[in-house]
Amino acid sequence: MKKRYSEATVFPVMPYTAKGERLLRTLTRVYRPLHWLRKGTWQVPLNNFEENPKLSPYVGAAYLGYKYYIAPPVQAQDKLQAHFRSQRLDFTPSPAFQSQSKLTLSAGGDLMPYERINPQATQHLWDEVGEWFFNADLVVANLETPMVADKPAAAVPEIMLNDMHFNGSDEMFRIFSGNGTFRGYDLLSTANNHSLDQGESGVQETIKFLRKKGVAYAGTAASAEEANQPVILERNGIRIGFLSWTSNLNKFETEAGKEWLVNYERLNRAGADVSRIKTQVQAAREHGADVVVFLFHTGNAYQAYPSAHTVEIYHRVFRECGVDIILGSHPHNPQPMERVDFNDPFTGEAKAGFAIYSLADFVAYDIFVWDRLVPLLKLTIEKGTENGREKTLLTQVQVLPVYNWGAKQSQTDEMRFLDLKKTVRLVKDGLAPQYLSELCQRELMHLNWFCDTHFLPEKADHLLASTGASYPRFTRNSSHS
């Protein structure tokens, strides 16, 4: 393929309809002056920016708009880029570890009610990656919308011009869960900035909805008593405890005396109070959890790397609270992974924690281009003995980078999850699927550059997973050569 552009060229936003393109031009003119006013100071993420619209509605909106429409920061604070690039993420246990049982855990990011999440557009959404993702002992993601069945869905439009109060539907949930072809989710995180979009009743109705579907949840509760009960799922004799917290409730807050409704704390700031998280970890351990997974909705959106204060709070949650795995969400685009070595605060045992700072948007379709790189994780957890002592360890991390392809202006409305690396090979070999227009191929190559430059560590071949699917039988197109 002839390259008429740099793969590093940032396309901040890419609408998929002519109407969206017109609206985008108007919005870009509104935000363009910020490029000249803030070019020197906003190329790197702001120090200690909490990203809470209730606390900074005007400056926060301007900053987010700048990152979204004009120039998302690709630089990192405090030499963090070098830190993340050098990660090895090798969790191979010592030769003394004797494995007796194991499970796999698949993890995805944000499930969101966008306009494109409809049956017509998503008929082939899961064809290429569904088997790989849902074929695990445990499957988890972040449900970033209330599910109130007796209210209409509140779908996010192509270009969002004001605050949105989300609501999903049974139809959307079926698409989220594999379109009826795959097994769906074992557990969903329900603590996020949209938890209260439909009020307290929305939280309660979402819980009823998930119970009816047979899906466990963490982060919200129907009562104070339930909030104090650890969420633990067992597979193959291994017990996994799940916690979920959010650092942001948009412009809402829980009613006084009902703070148990959503696990919320201002966690995206230096020196945040993590004591309640530690209490929940301790309760999970006391109820027999072998491993504790923390679903953490925090951080800063539309930037390649987490902010330094977010990294600090992640490290504190490992070292002060004793979680084993942190699955981050909220920044919308992928942010890197990390190994954190620490001593367990309860036992003093040396441990290796795993974190991903953002699993990004998952079943969603936003016009912000980086959101269309979807990292799917598969973690292997094993239980056994080492030198006569029982241990449960994370032993392998696999990553499947996915291109969330969506049809552009002249095409029939459709979206598909494509194995990113396999699709790049197809394009380079002149075997691009017919639906991959030249614009889509540019988007693909940009996301591949972003994946290799900012998301995956150097020499990360041992992390990369494949769907195992062979090349589809497309006719070679000389125009792609």
mmCIF file with all atom_site columns, C-alpha atoms in Angstrom, residues 188-271:
data_model
loop_
_atom_site.group_PDB
_atom_site.id
_atom_site.type_symbol
_atom_site.label_atom_id
_atom_site.label_alt_id
_atom_site.label_comp_id
_atom_site.label_asym_id
_atom_site.label_entity_id
_atom_site.label_seq_id
_atom_site.pdbx_PDB_ins_code
_atom_site.Cartn_x
_atom_site.Cartn_y
_atom_site.Cartn_z
_atom_site.occupancy
_atom_site.B_iso_or_equiv
_atom_site.pdbx_formal_charge
_atom_site.auth_seq_id
_atom_site.auth_comp_id
_atom_site.auth_asym_id
_atom_site.auth_atom_id
_atom_site.pdbx_PDB_model_num
ATOM 1  C CA . LEU A 1 188 ? -19.695 -6.915  35.323 1.00 0.00 ? 188 LEU A CA 1
ATOM 2  C CA . SER A 1 189 ? -18.333 -3.885  37.105 1.00 0.00 ? 189 SER A CA 1
ATOM 3  C CA . THR A 1 190 ? -21.120 -1.389  37.847 1.00 0.00 ? 190 THR A CA 1
ATOM 4  C CA . ALA A 1 191 ? -19.202 1.393   39.625 1.00 0.00 ? 191 ALA A CA 1
ATOM 5  C CA . ASN A 1 192 ? -18.375 4.099   37.095 1.00 0.00 ? 192 ASN A CA 1
ATOM 6  C CA . ASN A 1 193 ? -19.129 7.731   36.323 1.00 0.00 ? 193 ASN A CA 1
ATOM 7  C CA . HIS A 1 194 ? -22.484 6.792   34.737 1.00 0.00 ? 194 HIS A CA 1
ATOM 8  C CA . SER A 1 195 ? -23.739 4.683   37.649 1.00 0.00 ? 195 SER A CA 1
ATOM 9  C CA . LEU A 1 196 ? -26.237 7.326   38.768 1.00 0.00 ? 196 LEU A CA 1
ATOM 10 C CA . ASP A 1 197 ? -27.388 8.474   35.344 1.00 0.00 ? 197 ASP A CA 1
ATOM 11 C CA . GLN A 1 198 ? -30.864 7.105   36.069 1.00 0.00 ? 198 GLN A CA 1
ATOM 12 C CA . GLY A 1 199 ? -30.775 7.894   39.781 1.00 0.00 ? 199 GLY A CA 1
ATOM 13 C CA . GLU A 1 200 ? -30.980 5.510   42.719 1.00 0.00 ? 200 GLU A CA 1
ATOM 14 C CA . SER A 1 201 ? -33.815 3.629   41.063 1.00 0.00 ? 201 SER A CA 1
ATOM 15 C CA . GLY A 1 202 ? -31.562 3.113   38.051 1.00 0.00 ? 202 GLY A CA 1
ATOM 16 C CA . VAL A 1 203 ? -28.960 1.412   40.237 1.00 0.00 ? 203 VAL A CA 1
ATOM 17 C CA . GLN A 1 204 ? -31.612 -0.843  41.734 1.00 0.00 ? 204 GLN A CA 1
ATOM 18 C CA . GLU A 1 205 ? -33.136 -1.682  38.345 1.00 0.00 ? 205 GLU A CA 1
ATOM 19 C CA . THR A 1 206 ? -29.709 -2.477  36.887 1.00 0.00 ? 206 THR A CA 1
ATOM 20 C CA . ILE A 1 207 ? -29.068 -4.889  39.739 1.00 0.00 ? 207 ILE A CA 1
ATOM 21 C CA . LYS A 1 208 ? -32.435 -6.576  39.097 1.00 0.00 ? 208 LYS A CA 1
ATOM 22 C CA . PHE A 1 209 ? -31.627 -6.767  35.395 1.00 0.00 ? 209 PHE A CA 1
ATOM 23 C CA . LEU A 1 210 ? -28.262 -8.452  35.999 1.00 0.00 ? 210 LEU A CA 1
ATOM 24 C CA . ARG A 1 211 ? -29.681 -10.870 38.542 1.00 0.00 ? 211 ARG A CA 1
ATOM 25 C CA . LYS A 1 212 ? -32.312 -11.897 36.009 1.00 0.00 ? 212 LYS A CA 1
ATOM 26 C CA . LYS A 1 213 ? -29.572 -12.501 33.450 1.00 0.00 ? 213 LYS A CA 1
ATOM 27 C CA . GLY A 1 214 ? -27.548 -14.538 35.952 1.00 0.00 ? 214 GLY A CA 1
ATOM 28 C CA . VAL A 1 215 ? -24.620 -12.112 35.833 1.00 0.00 ? 215 VAL A CA 1
ATOM 29 C CA . ALA A 1 216 ? -22.732 -11.219 39.016 1.00 0.00 ? 216 ALA A CA 1
ATOM 30 C CA . TYR A 1 217 ? -21.844 -7.584  39.651 1.00 0.00 ? 217 TYR A CA 1
ATOM 31 C CA . ALA A 1 218 ? -19.454 -5.547  41.774 1.00 0.00 ? 218 ALA A CA 1
ATOM 32 C CA . GLY A 1 219 ? -19.399 -1.856  42.635 1.00 0.00 ? 219 GLY A CA 1
ATOM 33 C CA . THR A 1 220 ? -23.054 -1.160  43.408 1.00 0.00 ? 220 THR A CA 1
ATOM 34 C CA . ALA A 1 221 ? -25.396 -2.676  45.958 1.00 0.00 ? 221 ALA A CA 1
ATOM 35 C CA . ALA A 1 222 ? -29.116 -3.015  46.603 1.00 0.00 ? 222 ALA A CA 1
ATOM 36 C CA . SER A 1 223 ? -28.652 -2.515  50.366 1.00 0.00 ? 223 SER A CA 1
ATOM 37 C CA . ALA A 1 224 ? -26.072 -1.672  53.003 1.00 0.00 ? 224 ALA A CA 1
ATOM 38 C CA . GLU A 1 225 ? -25.988 -5.344  53.965 1.00 0.00 ? 225 GLU A CA 1
ATOM 39 C CA . GLU A 1 226 ? -25.185 -6.411  50.407 1.00 0.00 ? 226 GLU A CA 1
ATOM 40 C CA . ALA A 1 227 ? -22.470 -3.742  50.144 1.00 0.00 ? 227 ALA A CA 1
ATOM 41 C CA . ASN A 1 228 ? -20.634 -5.441  53.018 1.00 0.00 ? 228 ASN A CA 1
ATOM 42 C CA . GLN A 1 229 ? -20.693 -8.872  51.360 1.00 0.00 ? 229 GLN A CA 1
ATOM 43 C CA . PRO A 1 230 ? -17.605 -9.733  49.281 1.00 0.00 ? 230 PRO A CA 1
ATOM 44 C CA . VAL A 1 231 ? -18.176 -10.766 45.672 1.00 0.00 ? 231 VAL A CA 1
ATOM 45 C CA . ILE A 1 232 ? -16.349 -14.062 45.115 1.00 0.00 ? 232 ILE A CA 1
ATOM 46 C CA . LEU A 1 233 ? -16.607 -16.411 42.129 1.00 0.00 ? 233 LEU A CA 1
ATOM 47 C CA . GLU A 1 234 ? -15.082 -19.888 42.140 1.00 0.00 ? 234 GLU A CA 1
ATOM 48 C CA . ARG A 1 235 ? -13.861 -21.888 39.181 1.00 0.00 ? 235 ARG A CA 1
ATOM 49 C CA . ASN A 1 236 ? -11.761 -25.071 39.245 1.00 0.00 ? 236 ASN A CA 1
ATOM 50 C CA . GLY A 1 237 ? -11.266 -24.775 42.993 1.00 0.00 ? 237 GLY A CA 1
ATOM 51 C CA . ILE A 1 238 ? -9.857  -21.229 42.722 1.00 0.00 ? 238 ILE A CA 1
ATOM 52 C CA . ARG A 1 239 ? -11.755 -18.403 44.415 1.00 0.00 ? 239 ARG A CA 1
ATOM 53 C CA . ILE A 1 240 ? -11.509 -14.942 42.851 1.00 0.00 ? 240 ILE A CA 1
ATOM 54 C CA . GLY A 1 241 ? -12.678 -11.887 44.796 1.00 0.00 ? 241 GLY A CA 1
ATOM 55 C CA . PHE A 1 242 ? -13.870 -8.851  42.823 1.00 0.00 ? 242 PHE A CA 1
ATOM 56 C CA . LEU A 1 243 ? -13.984 -5.206  43.923 1.00 0.00 ? 243 LEU A CA 1
ATOM 57 C CA . SER A 1 244 ? -15.105 -2.229  41.858 1.00 0.00 ? 244 SER A CA 1
ATOM 58 C CA . TRP A 1 245 ? -14.696 1.472   42.628 1.00 0.00 ? 245 TRP A CA 1
ATOM 59 C CA . THR A 1 246 ? -15.106 4.727   40.728 1.00 0.00 ? 246 THR A CA 1
ATOM 60 C CA . SER A 1 247 ? -13.407 8.084   41.293 1.00 0.00 ? 247 SER A CA 1
ATOM 61 C CA . ASN A 1 248 ? -16.127 10.034  39.488 1.00 0.00 ? 248 ASN A CA 1
ATOM 62 C CA . LEU A 1 249 ? -19.941 10.165  39.423 1.00 0.00 ? 249 LEU A CA 1
ATOM 63 C CA . ASN A 1 250 ? -20.152 12.962  36.854 1.00 0.00 ? 250 ASN A CA 1
ATOM 64 C CA . LYS A 1 251 ? -22.286 15.714  38.388 1.00 0.00 ? 251 LYS A CA 1
ATOM 65 C CA . PHE A 1 252 ? -24.198 13.367  40.684 1.00 0.00 ? 252 PHE A CA 1
ATOM 66 C CA . GLU A 1 253 ? -23.692 12.169  44.212 1.00 0.00 ? 253 GLU A CA 1
ATOM 67 C CA . THR A 1 254 ? -25.307 9.545   46.397 1.00 0.00 ? 254 THR A CA 1
ATOM 68 C CA . GLU A 1 255 ? -27.934 10.582  48.904 1.00 0.00 ? 255 GLU A CA 1
ATOM 69 C CA . ALA A 1 256 ? -26.649 11.095  52.460 1.00 0.00 ? 256 ALA A CA 1
ATOM 70 C CA . GLY A 1 257 ? -26.851 7.803   54.323 1.00 0.00 ? 257 GLY A CA 1
ATOM 71 C CA . LYS A 1 258 ? -26.870 5.790   51.088 1.00 0.00 ? 258 LYS A CA 1
ATOM 72 C CA . GLU A 1 259 ? -23.187 5.968   50.213 1.00 0.00 ? 259 GLU A CA 1
ATOM 73 C CA . TRP A 1 260 ? -23.269 2.158   50.020 1.00 0.00 ? 260 TRP A CA 1
ATOM 74 C CA . LEU A 1 261 ? -25.222 2.429   46.749 1.00 0.00 ? 261 LEU A CA 1
ATOM 75 C CA . VAL A 1 262 ? -22.050 2.987   44.663 1.00 0.00 ? 262 VAL A CA 1
ATOM 76 C CA . ASN A 1 263 ? -18.425 2.447   45.645 1.00 0.00 ? 263 ASN A CA 1
ATOM 77 C CA . TYR A 1 264 ? -17.230 6.025   45.146 1.00 0.00 ? 264 TYR A CA 1
ATOM 78 C CA . GLU A 1 265 ? -14.227 7.908   46.471 1.00 0.00 ? 265 GLU A CA 1
ATOM 79 C CA . ARG A 1 266 ? -12.204 10.792  45.033 1.00 0.00 ? 266 ARG A CA 1
ATOM 80 C CA . LEU A 1 267 ? -9.425  8.393   44.108 1.00 0.00 ? 267 LEU A CA 1
ATOM 81 C CA . ASN A 1 268 ? -7.916  10.207  41.124 1.00 0.00 ? 268 ASN A CA 1
ATOM 82 C CA . ARG A 1 269 ? -5.841  12.600  43.201 1.00 0.00 ? 269 ARG A CA 1
ATOM 83 C CA . ALA A 1 270 ? -2.651  12.497  45.204 1.00 0.00 ? 270 ALA A CA 1
ATOM 84 C CA . GLY A 1 271 ? -3.083  11.309  48.770 1.00 0.00 ? 271 GLY A CA 1
#
